[in-house]
């Protein structure tokens, strides 16, 4: 058996085209969506991520404001910038690229972002809203994974067992909550899990989000399972690869996401969706007046 590919690139293009249409409608009313992207320091990976996010905004007709600061920026200075962006009505989303330099407390900065502009979905208020099923911004990577499941007819996971490998605040934990909200039975595995394969072999859906190559191999996958690879690593030849042994696992799985071209493009697409929705919420379209009755 060879798995079918879940084409994140194609799905992200379709999502971005829809965002572009809705963004154009807002812009035509003088209400262009705006995203502020804040980068502190010169982490090379962060520079690439930020460039891609800004480019995606441009292509979708979302105004992006890139603020780049030297690694010597103080925490107080960054908090003051976040405060200014919170109060800027032309900015609907604020993204502070992580990791931040060591002398700045990530948590403090994320908590300073107004939840109404937390398009990354990292604020405690956003995480809490997801947990209790209230409206709020969803973290972009797991949100993109859910859209990929939806695209293969798996929006409802009732009766399915989903195994998440990884328990980070930005992927593993919100992923587990979104799968649970879609009615899956969810197991979260991590570095303290005794027998990972025993868990993953029971899974109908596996999401690998560890940041380590070959965490999931063919012998750990039930035939026909859906495998979503969130990993972004380099192999010995410097080629981009995920957490999943793609060549082996694709022989067993029913569906699999490639790296690159899977989760990565969907993460950016969902950032655009969150920014657009923030702008739509900030400027609700007024209800059209009831047609006047002629007498
Ligand atoms: N660093 C790596 N991924 C992300 C992300 O999705 N958002 C932010 N803000 N920083 C990141």
mmCIF file of C-alpha atoms and ligand atoms in Angstrom:
data_model
loop_
_atom_site.group_PDB
_atom_site.id
_atom_site.type_symbol
_atom_site.label_atom_id
_atom_site.label_comp_id
_atom_site.label_asym_id
_atom_site.label_seq_id
_atom_site.Cartn_x
_atom_site.Cartn_y
_atom_site.Cartn_z
ATOM 1 C CA UNK A 1 0.000 0.000 0.000
ATOM 2 C CA UNK A 2 1.207 3.504 -0.756
ATOM 3 C CA UNK A 3 -0.271 6.410 1.128
ATOM 4 C CA UNK A 4 -2.031 9.263 -0.618
ATOM 5 C CA UNK A 5 -0.432 12.671 -0.137
ATOM 6 C CA UNK A 6 -2.198 15.468 1.712
ATOM 7 C CA UNK A 7 -1.021 18.391 -0.386
ATOM 8 C CA UNK A 8 -0.586 21.245 2.095
ATOM 9 C CA UNK A 9 0.789 23.525 -0.586
ATOM 10 C CA UNK A 10 -2.317 23.209 -2.800
ATOM 11 C CA UNK A 11 -4.649 23.565 0.183
ATOM 12 C CA UNK A 12 -2.741 26.619 1.419
ATOM 13 C CA UNK A 13 -3.021 28.244 -2.020
ATOM 14 C CA UNK A 14 -6.782 27.750 -2.037
ATOM 15 C CA UNK A 15 -7.051 29.121 1.510
ATOM 16 C CA UNK A 16 -4.884 32.124 0.659
ATOM 17 C CA UNK A 17 -6.952 32.870 -2.449
ATOM 18 C CA UNK A 18 -10.083 32.957 -0.296
ATOM 19 C CA UNK A 19 -8.357 35.221 2.239
ATOM 20 C CA UNK A 20 -7.299 37.531 -0.616
ATOM 21 C CA UNK A 21 -10.903 37.878 -1.770
ATOM 22 C CA UNK A 22 -12.193 38.706 1.694
ATOM 23 C CA UNK A 23 -9.254 41.059 2.374
ATOM 24 C CA UNK A 24 -9.990 42.896 -0.893
ATOM 25 C CA UNK A 25 -13.605 43.367 0.189
ATOM 26 C CA UNK A 26 -12.444 44.979 3.458
ATOM 27 C CA UNK A 27 -9.859 47.098 1.670
ATOM 28 C CA UNK A 28 -12.525 48.349 -0.741
ATOM 29 C CA UNK A 29 -14.335 49.705 2.318
ATOM 30 C CA UNK A 30 -11.145 51.437 3.505
ATOM 31 C CA UNK A 31 -10.509 48.789 6.159
ATOM 32 C CA UNK A 32 -7.460 46.864 4.964
ATOM 33 C CA UNK A 33 -6.387 44.108 7.385
ATOM 34 C CA UNK A 34 -2.991 44.761 8.989
ATOM 35 C CA UNK A 35 -0.463 42.430 10.623
ATOM 36 C CA UNK A 36 2.535 43.588 12.658
ATOM 37 C CA UNK A 37 5.461 41.176 12.646
ATOM 38 C CA UNK A 38 8.098 41.859 15.269
ATOM 39 C CA UNK A 39 11.533 40.285 14.996
ATOM 40 C CA UNK A 40 14.177 40.818 17.659
ATOM 41 C CA UNK A 41 17.723 39.674 16.940
ATOM 42 C CA UNK A 42 19.195 37.852 13.970
ATOM 43 C CA UNK A 43 18.206 34.194 14.338
ATOM 44 C CA UNK A 44 18.605 32.954 10.719
ATOM 45 C CA UNK A 45 15.608 30.577 10.832
ATOM 46 C CA UNK A 46 13.392 33.333 12.281
ATOM 47 C CA UNK A 47 14.480 35.678 9.502
ATOM 48 C CA UNK A 48 13.331 33.155 6.887
ATOM 49 C CA UNK A 49 9.994 32.506 8.665
ATOM 50 C CA UNK A 50 9.329 36.226 9.023
ATOM 51 C CA UNK A 51 10.172 36.928 5.382
ATOM 52 C CA UNK A 52 7.745 34.194 4.291
ATOM 53 C CA UNK A 53 4.976 35.571 6.502
ATOM 54 C CA UNK A 54 5.424 39.119 5.192
ATOM 55 C CA UNK A 55 5.459 37.869 1.582
ATOM 56 C CA UNK A 56 2.286 35.839 2.146
ATOM 57 C CA UNK A 57 0.565 38.950 3.567
ATOM 58 C CA UNK A 58 1.522 40.991 0.514
ATOM 59 C CA UNK A 59 0.163 38.326 -1.833
ATOM 60 C CA UNK A 60 -3.131 38.202 0.068
ATOM 61 C CA UNK A 61 -3.600 41.975 0.186
ATOM 62 C CA UNK A 62 -2.962 42.171 3.932
ATOM 63 C CA UNK A 63 -0.830 45.121 4.983
ATOM 64 C CA UNK A 64 2.185 43.886 6.918
ATOM 65 C CA UNK A 65 4.392 46.009 9.109
ATOM 66 C CA UNK A 66 7.732 44.398 9.797
ATOM 67 C CA UNK A 67 9.518 45.753 12.859
ATOM 68 C CA UNK A 68 13.091 44.493 13.159
ATOM 69 C CA UNK A 69 15.109 45.220 16.265
ATOM 70 C CA UNK A 70 18.628 44.573 17.384
ATOM 71 C CA UNK A 71 19.199 41.683 19.832
ATOM 72 C CA UNK A 72 20.147 44.294 22.438
ATOM 73 C CA UNK A 73 16.549 45.572 22.645
ATOM 74 C CA UNK A 74 15.379 45.469 26.259
ATOM 75 C CA UNK A 75 12.288 43.680 27.480
ATOM 76 C CA UNK A 76 10.767 47.013 28.532
ATOM 77 C CA UNK A 77 11.322 48.444 25.043
ATOM 78 C CA UNK A 78 9.666 45.434 23.431
ATOM 79 C CA UNK A 79 6.715 45.600 25.848
ATOM 80 C CA UNK A 80 6.306 49.290 24.951
ATOM 81 C CA UNK A 81 6.195 48.386 21.237
ATOM 82 C CA UNK A 82 3.571 45.699 21.873
ATOM 83 C CA UNK A 83 1.514 48.219 23.840
ATOM 84 C CA UNK A 84 1.696 50.714 20.973
ATOM 85 C CA UNK A 85 0.597 48.043 18.473
ATOM 86 C CA UNK A 86 -2.251 47.003 20.786
ATOM 87 C CA UNK A 87 -3.510 50.584 20.558
ATOM 88 C CA UNK A 88 -3.039 50.999 16.808
ATOM 89 C CA UNK A 89 -6.437 50.537 15.116
ATOM 90 C CA UNK A 90 -4.832 49.820 11.722
ATOM 91 C CA UNK A 91 -3.156 46.704 13.192
ATOM 92 C CA UNK A 92 -5.400 43.653 13.604
ATOM 93 C CA UNK A 93 -2.782 41.018 14.352
ATOM 94 C CA UNK A 94 0.486 41.104 16.307
ATOM 95 C CA UNK A 95 3.089 38.396 15.860
ATOM 96 C CA UNK A 96 6.268 38.482 17.927
ATOM 97 C CA UNK A 97 8.559 35.923 16.369
ATOM 98 C CA UNK A 98 9.948 33.345 18.798
ATOM 99 C CA UNK A 99 12.480 32.558 20.112
ATOM 100 C CA UNK A 100 13.332 35.895 21.659
ATOM 101 C CA UNK A 101 16.827 36.739 22.936
ATOM 102 C CA UNK A 102 17.513 35.088 26.310
ATOM 103 C CA UNK A 103 17.237 38.296 28.358
ATOM 104 C CA UNK A 104 13.591 38.727 27.276
ATOM 105 C CA UNK A 105 10.832 36.657 28.906
ATOM 106 C CA UNK A 106 8.788 35.127 26.015
ATOM 107 C CA UNK A 107 5.825 34.505 28.267
ATOM 108 C CA UNK A 108 5.657 38.087 29.518
ATOM 109 C CA UNK A 109 5.739 39.424 25.946
ATOM 110 C CA UNK A 110 3.054 37.052 24.656
ATOM 111 C CA UNK A 111 0.799 37.906 27.596
ATOM 112 C CA UNK A 112 1.223 41.617 26.773
ATOM 113 C CA UNK A 113 -0.408 41.132 23.353
ATOM 114 C CA UNK A 114 -4.117 42.016 23.392
ATOM 115 C CA UNK A 115 -6.014 38.691 23.028
ATOM 116 C CA UNK A 116 -8.121 40.360 20.279
ATOM 117 C CA UNK A 117 -4.893 40.713 18.218
ATOM 118 C CA UNK A 118 -3.232 37.409 19.241
ATOM 119 C CA UNK A 119 -3.283 35.892 15.748
ATOM 120 C CA UNK A 120 -0.610 33.363 16.781
ATOM 121 C CA UNK A 121 -3.053 31.981 19.361
ATOM 122 C CA UNK A 122 -0.298 31.764 21.987
ATOM 123 C CA UNK A 123 -1.845 33.987 24.695
ATOM 124 C CA UNK A 124 -3.170 32.204 27.780
ATOM 125 C CA UNK A 125 -6.616 33.643 26.963
ATOM 126 C CA UNK A 126 -6.479 32.037 23.488
ATOM 127 C CA UNK A 127 -5.295 28.693 24.897
ATOM 128 C CA UNK A 128 -8.008 28.822 27.550
ATOM 129 C CA UNK A 129 -10.698 29.672 25.000
ATOM 130 C CA UNK A 130 -9.670 26.649 22.939
ATOM 131 C CA UNK A 131 -9.767 24.448 26.019
ATOM 132 C CA UNK A 132 -13.305 25.436 27.003
ATOM 133 C CA UNK A 133 -14.655 25.753 23.445
ATOM 134 C CA UNK A 134 -15.074 29.539 23.453
ATOM 135 C CA UNK A 135 -14.274 31.666 20.384
ATOM 136 C CA UNK A 136 -10.650 32.781 20.185
ATOM 137 C CA UNK A 137 -7.654 32.568 17.888
ATOM 138 C CA UNK A 138 -6.358 29.060 17.309
ATOM 139 C CA UNK A 139 -2.615 28.378 17.113
ATOM 140 C CA UNK A 140 -1.792 28.337 13.414
ATOM 141 C CA UNK A 141 0.107 25.045 13.060
ATOM 142 C CA UNK A 142 -2.458 22.748 14.720
ATOM 143 C CA UNK A 143 -5.273 24.752 13.084
ATOM 144 C CA UNK A 144 -3.649 24.030 9.703
ATOM 145 C CA UNK A 145 -3.409 20.325 10.592
ATOM 146 C CA UNK A 146 -7.148 20.285 11.333
ATOM 147 C CA UNK A 147 -7.832 21.892 7.946
ATOM 148 C CA UNK A 148 -5.766 19.159 6.299
ATOM 149 C CA UNK A 149 -7.826 16.481 8.061
ATOM 150 C CA UNK A 150 -10.995 18.282 6.931
ATOM 151 C CA UNK A 151 -9.697 18.252 3.339
ATOM 152 C CA UNK A 152 -9.673 14.439 3.327
ATOM 153 C CA UNK A 153 -13.166 14.151 4.809
ATOM 154 C CA UNK A 154 -12.033 13.775 8.418
ATOM 155 C CA UNK A 155 -13.554 16.871 10.005
ATOM 156 C CA UNK A 156 -15.370 14.689 12.519
ATOM 157 C CA UNK A 157 -13.148 12.176 14.298
ATOM 158 C CA UNK A 158 -15.853 10.434 16.326
ATOM 159 C CA UNK A 159 -14.750 6.878 17.019
ATOM 160 C CA UNK A 160 -11.155 7.602 15.923
ATOM 161 C CA UNK A 161 -8.067 7.422 18.088
ATOM 162 C CA UNK A 162 -5.608 10.286 17.552
ATOM 163 C CA UNK A 163 -2.073 10.151 18.930
ATOM 164 C CA UNK A 164 -0.107 13.388 19.223
ATOM 165 C CA UNK A 165 3.643 13.051 19.667
ATOM 166 C CA UNK A 166 4.903 16.177 21.435
ATOM 167 C CA UNK A 167 3.475 18.386 24.182
ATOM 168 C CA UNK A 168 4.649 21.899 23.339
ATOM 169 C CA UNK A 169 2.409 24.853 24.141
ATOM 170 C CA UNK A 170 2.435 25.962 20.517
ATOM 171 C CA UNK A 171 1.731 22.652 18.765
ATOM 172 C CA UNK A 172 1.250 19.470 20.832
ATOM 173 C CA UNK A 173 -1.140 20.757 23.495
ATOM 174 C CA UNK A 174 -3.404 22.884 21.234
ATOM 175 C CA UNK A 175 -3.356 20.034 18.673
ATOM 176 C CA UNK A 176 -4.686 17.640 21.307
ATOM 177 C CA UNK A 177 -7.453 20.118 22.226
ATOM 178 C CA UNK A 178 -8.503 20.625 18.586
ATOM 179 C CA UNK A 179 -8.596 16.862 17.963
ATOM 180 C CA UNK A 180 -10.666 16.439 21.119
ATOM 181 C CA UNK A 181 -13.052 19.170 19.947
ATOM 182 C CA UNK A 182 -13.424 17.170 16.707
ATOM 183 C CA UNK A 183 -14.563 14.189 18.832
ATOM 184 C CA UNK A 184 -11.380 12.098 18.632
ATOM 185 C CA UNK A 185 -10.136 10.001 21.519
ATOM 186 C CA UNK A 186 -6.755 11.623 22.117
ATOM 187 C CA UNK A 187 -3.470 10.359 23.522
ATOM 188 C CA UNK A 188 -0.550 12.757 24.003
ATOM 189 C CA UNK A 189 2.874 11.103 23.916
ATOM 190 C CA UNK A 190 6.168 12.743 24.860
ATOM 191 C CA UNK A 191 9.724 12.088 25.961
ATOM 192 C CA UNK A 192 8.426 10.356 29.096
ATOM 193 C CA UNK A 193 6.236 7.879 27.174
ATOM 194 C CA UNK A 194 7.439 4.327 27.867
ATOM 195 C CA UNK A 195 6.547 2.616 24.585
ATOM 196 C CA UNK A 196 5.744 5.111 21.842
ATOM 197 C CA UNK A 197 5.180 2.439 19.177
ATOM 198 C CA UNK A 198 2.598 0.661 21.349
ATOM 199 C CA UNK A 199 0.626 3.919 21.411
ATOM 200 C CA UNK A 200 1.017 4.950 17.763
ATOM 201 C CA UNK A 201 0.102 1.455 16.486
ATOM 202 C CA UNK A 202 -3.385 2.005 17.953
ATOM 203 C CA UNK A 203 -3.839 5.328 16.194
ATOM 204 C CA UNK A 204 -6.108 6.196 13.268
ATOM 205 C CA UNK A 205 -4.495 9.648 13.168
ATOM 206 C CA UNK A 206 -0.906 10.410 14.195
ATOM 207 C CA UNK A 207 0.486 13.936 14.508
ATOM 208 C CA UNK A 208 4.263 14.037 14.951
ATOM 209 C CA UNK A 209 5.447 17.324 16.471
ATOM 210 C CA UNK A 210 8.733 16.704 18.241
ATOM 211 C CA UNK A 211 11.419 18.325 16.096
ATOM 212 C CA UNK A 212 13.505 15.156 15.730
ATOM 213 C CA UNK A 213 14.054 13.022 12.623
ATOM 214 C CA UNK A 214 12.646 9.499 12.317
ATOM 215 C CA UNK A 215 10.555 9.663 15.484
ATOM 216 C CA UNK A 216 7.895 7.696 13.605
ATOM 217 C CA UNK A 217 8.887 4.668 11.517
ATOM 218 C CA UNK A 218 6.813 2.226 9.450
ATOM 219 C CA UNK A 219 6.671 -0.443 12.181
ATOM 220 C CA UNK A 220 4.935 2.096 14.472
ATOM 221 C CA UNK A 221 1.994 2.786 12.130
ATOM 222 C CA UNK A 222 -1.296 0.924 11.713
ATOM 223 C CA UNK A 223 -2.039 0.203 8.046
ATOM 224 C CA UNK A 224 -4.239 2.943 6.596
ATOM 225 C CA UNK A 225 -3.591 5.504 9.369
ATOM 226 C CA UNK A 226 -3.403 9.237 8.616
ATOM 227 C CA UNK A 227 0.050 10.655 9.398
ATOM 228 C CA UNK A 228 0.633 14.382 9.809
ATOM 229 C CA UNK A 229 4.237 15.513 10.059
ATOM 230 C CA UNK A 230 4.806 18.851 11.793
ATOM 231 C CA UNK A 231 8.585 18.400 12.029
ATOM 232 C CA UNK A 232 11.011 20.707 10.290
ATOM 233 C CA UNK A 233 14.523 19.251 10.455
ATOM 234 C CA UNK A 234 17.595 18.852 8.252
ATOM 235 C CA UNK A 235 18.976 15.453 7.291
ATOM 236 C CA UNK A 236 22.700 14.616 6.977
ATOM 237 C CA UNK A 237 22.744 16.083 3.455
ATOM 238 C CA UNK A 238 21.171 19.318 4.739
ATOM 239 C CA UNK A 239 17.831 18.545 3.072
ATOM 240 C CA UNK A 240 14.617 19.611 4.813
ATOM 241 C CA UNK A 241 12.839 16.666 6.450
ATOM 242 C CA UNK A 242 10.159 16.075 9.050
ATOM 243 C CA UNK A 243 9.842 13.909 12.160
ATOM 244 C CA UNK A 244 8.485 10.979 10.148
ATOM 245 C CA UNK A 245 10.507 8.443 8.157
ATOM 246 C CA UNK A 246 8.520 9.425 5.064
ATOM 247 C CA UNK A 247 9.765 6.725 2.658
ATOM 248 C CA UNK A 248 9.060 3.921 5.125
ATOM 249 C CA UNK A 249 5.794 5.216 6.598
ATOM 250 C CA UNK A 250 4.217 5.998 3.211
ATOM 251 C CA UNK A 251 4.247 2.245 2.492
ATOM 252 C CA UNK A 252 1.927 1.631 5.453
ATOM 253 C CA UNK A 253 -0.144 4.791 6.022
ATOM 254 C CA UNK A 254 -3.379 5.655 4.197
ATOM 255 C CA UNK A 255 -2.594 9.369 4.038
ATOM 256 C CA UNK A 256 0.593 11.302 4.768
ATOM 257 C CA UNK A 257 1.774 14.927 4.647
ATOM 258 C CA UNK A 258 5.078 15.639 2.890
ATOM 259 C CA UNK A 259 7.897 17.844 4.227
ATOM 260 C CA UNK A 260 8.275 20.339 2.650
ATOM 261 C CA UNK A 261 4.861 21.108 1.158
ATOM 262 C CA UNK A 262 2.688 19.876 4.011
ATOM 263 C CA UNK A 263 2.090 21.537 7.355
ATOM 264 C CA UNK A 264 4.499 24.477 6.780
ATOM 265 C CA UNK A 265 2.468 26.283 4.092
ATOM 266 C CA UNK A 266 -0.736 25.654 6.048
ATOM 267 C CA UNK A 267 0.713 27.365 9.148
ATOM 268 C CA UNK A 268 1.208 30.565 7.163
ATOM 269 C CA UNK A 269 -2.220 30.273 5.523
ATOM 270 C CA UNK A 270 -3.884 30.021 8.944
ATOM 271 C CA UNK A 271 -1.988 33.086 10.168
ATOM 272 C CA UNK A 272 -3.574 34.985 7.282
ATOM 273 C CA UNK A 273 -6.998 33.552 8.131
ATOM 274 C CA UNK A 274 -6.645 34.646 11.776
ATOM 275 C CA UNK A 275 -5.503 38.140 10.757
ATOM 276 C CA UNK A 276 -8.355 38.509 8.300
ATOM 277 C CA UNK A 277 -10.905 37.321 10.870
ATOM 278 C CA UNK A 278 -9.481 39.749 13.418
ATOM 279 C CA UNK A 279 -9.959 42.592 10.924
ATOM 280 C CA UNK A 280 -13.490 41.418 10.128
ATOM 281 C CA UNK A 281 -14.335 41.330 13.836
ATOM 282 C CA UNK A 282 -12.787 44.739 14.450
ATOM 283 C CA UNK A 283 -14.929 46.228 11.723
ATOM 284 C CA UNK A 284 -18.184 44.312 11.673
ATOM 285 C CA UNK A 285 -20.073 44.914 8.469
ATOM 286 C CA UNK A 286 -23.135 46.931 9.465
ATOM 287 C CA UNK A 287 -26.422 45.142 8.940
ATOM 288 C CA UNK A 288 -28.067 46.499 5.816
ATOM 289 C CA UNK A 289 -30.985 48.737 6.696
ATOM 290 C CA UNK A 290 -34.422 47.214 6.293
ATOM 291 C CA UNK A 291 -35.899 48.227 2.927
ATOM 292 C CA UNK A 292 -38.221 51.169 3.423
ATOM 293 C CA UNK A 293 -41.796 50.497 2.602
ATOM 294 C CA UNK A 294 -43.336 52.944 0.175
ATOM 295 C CA UNK A 295 -46.778 54.190 1.077
HETATM 296 N N1 LIG B 1 8.635 30.592 15.958
HETATM 297 C C1 LIG B 1 8.461 29.406 15.319
HETATM 298 N N2 LIG B 1 7.187 29.268 14.905
HETATM 299 C C2 LIG B 1 6.536 30.383 15.300
HETATM 300 C C3 LIG B 1 5.192 30.829 15.151
HETATM 301 O O1 LIG B 1 4.318 30.169 14.587
HETATM 302 N N3 LIG B 1 4.917 32.048 15.684
HETATM 303 C C4 LIG B 1 5.838 32.792 16.337
HETATM 304 N N4 LIG B 1 5.467 33.958 16.845
HETATM 305 N N5 LIG B 1 7.095 32.407 16.492
HETATM 306 C C5 LIG B 1 7.428 31.204 15.972
#
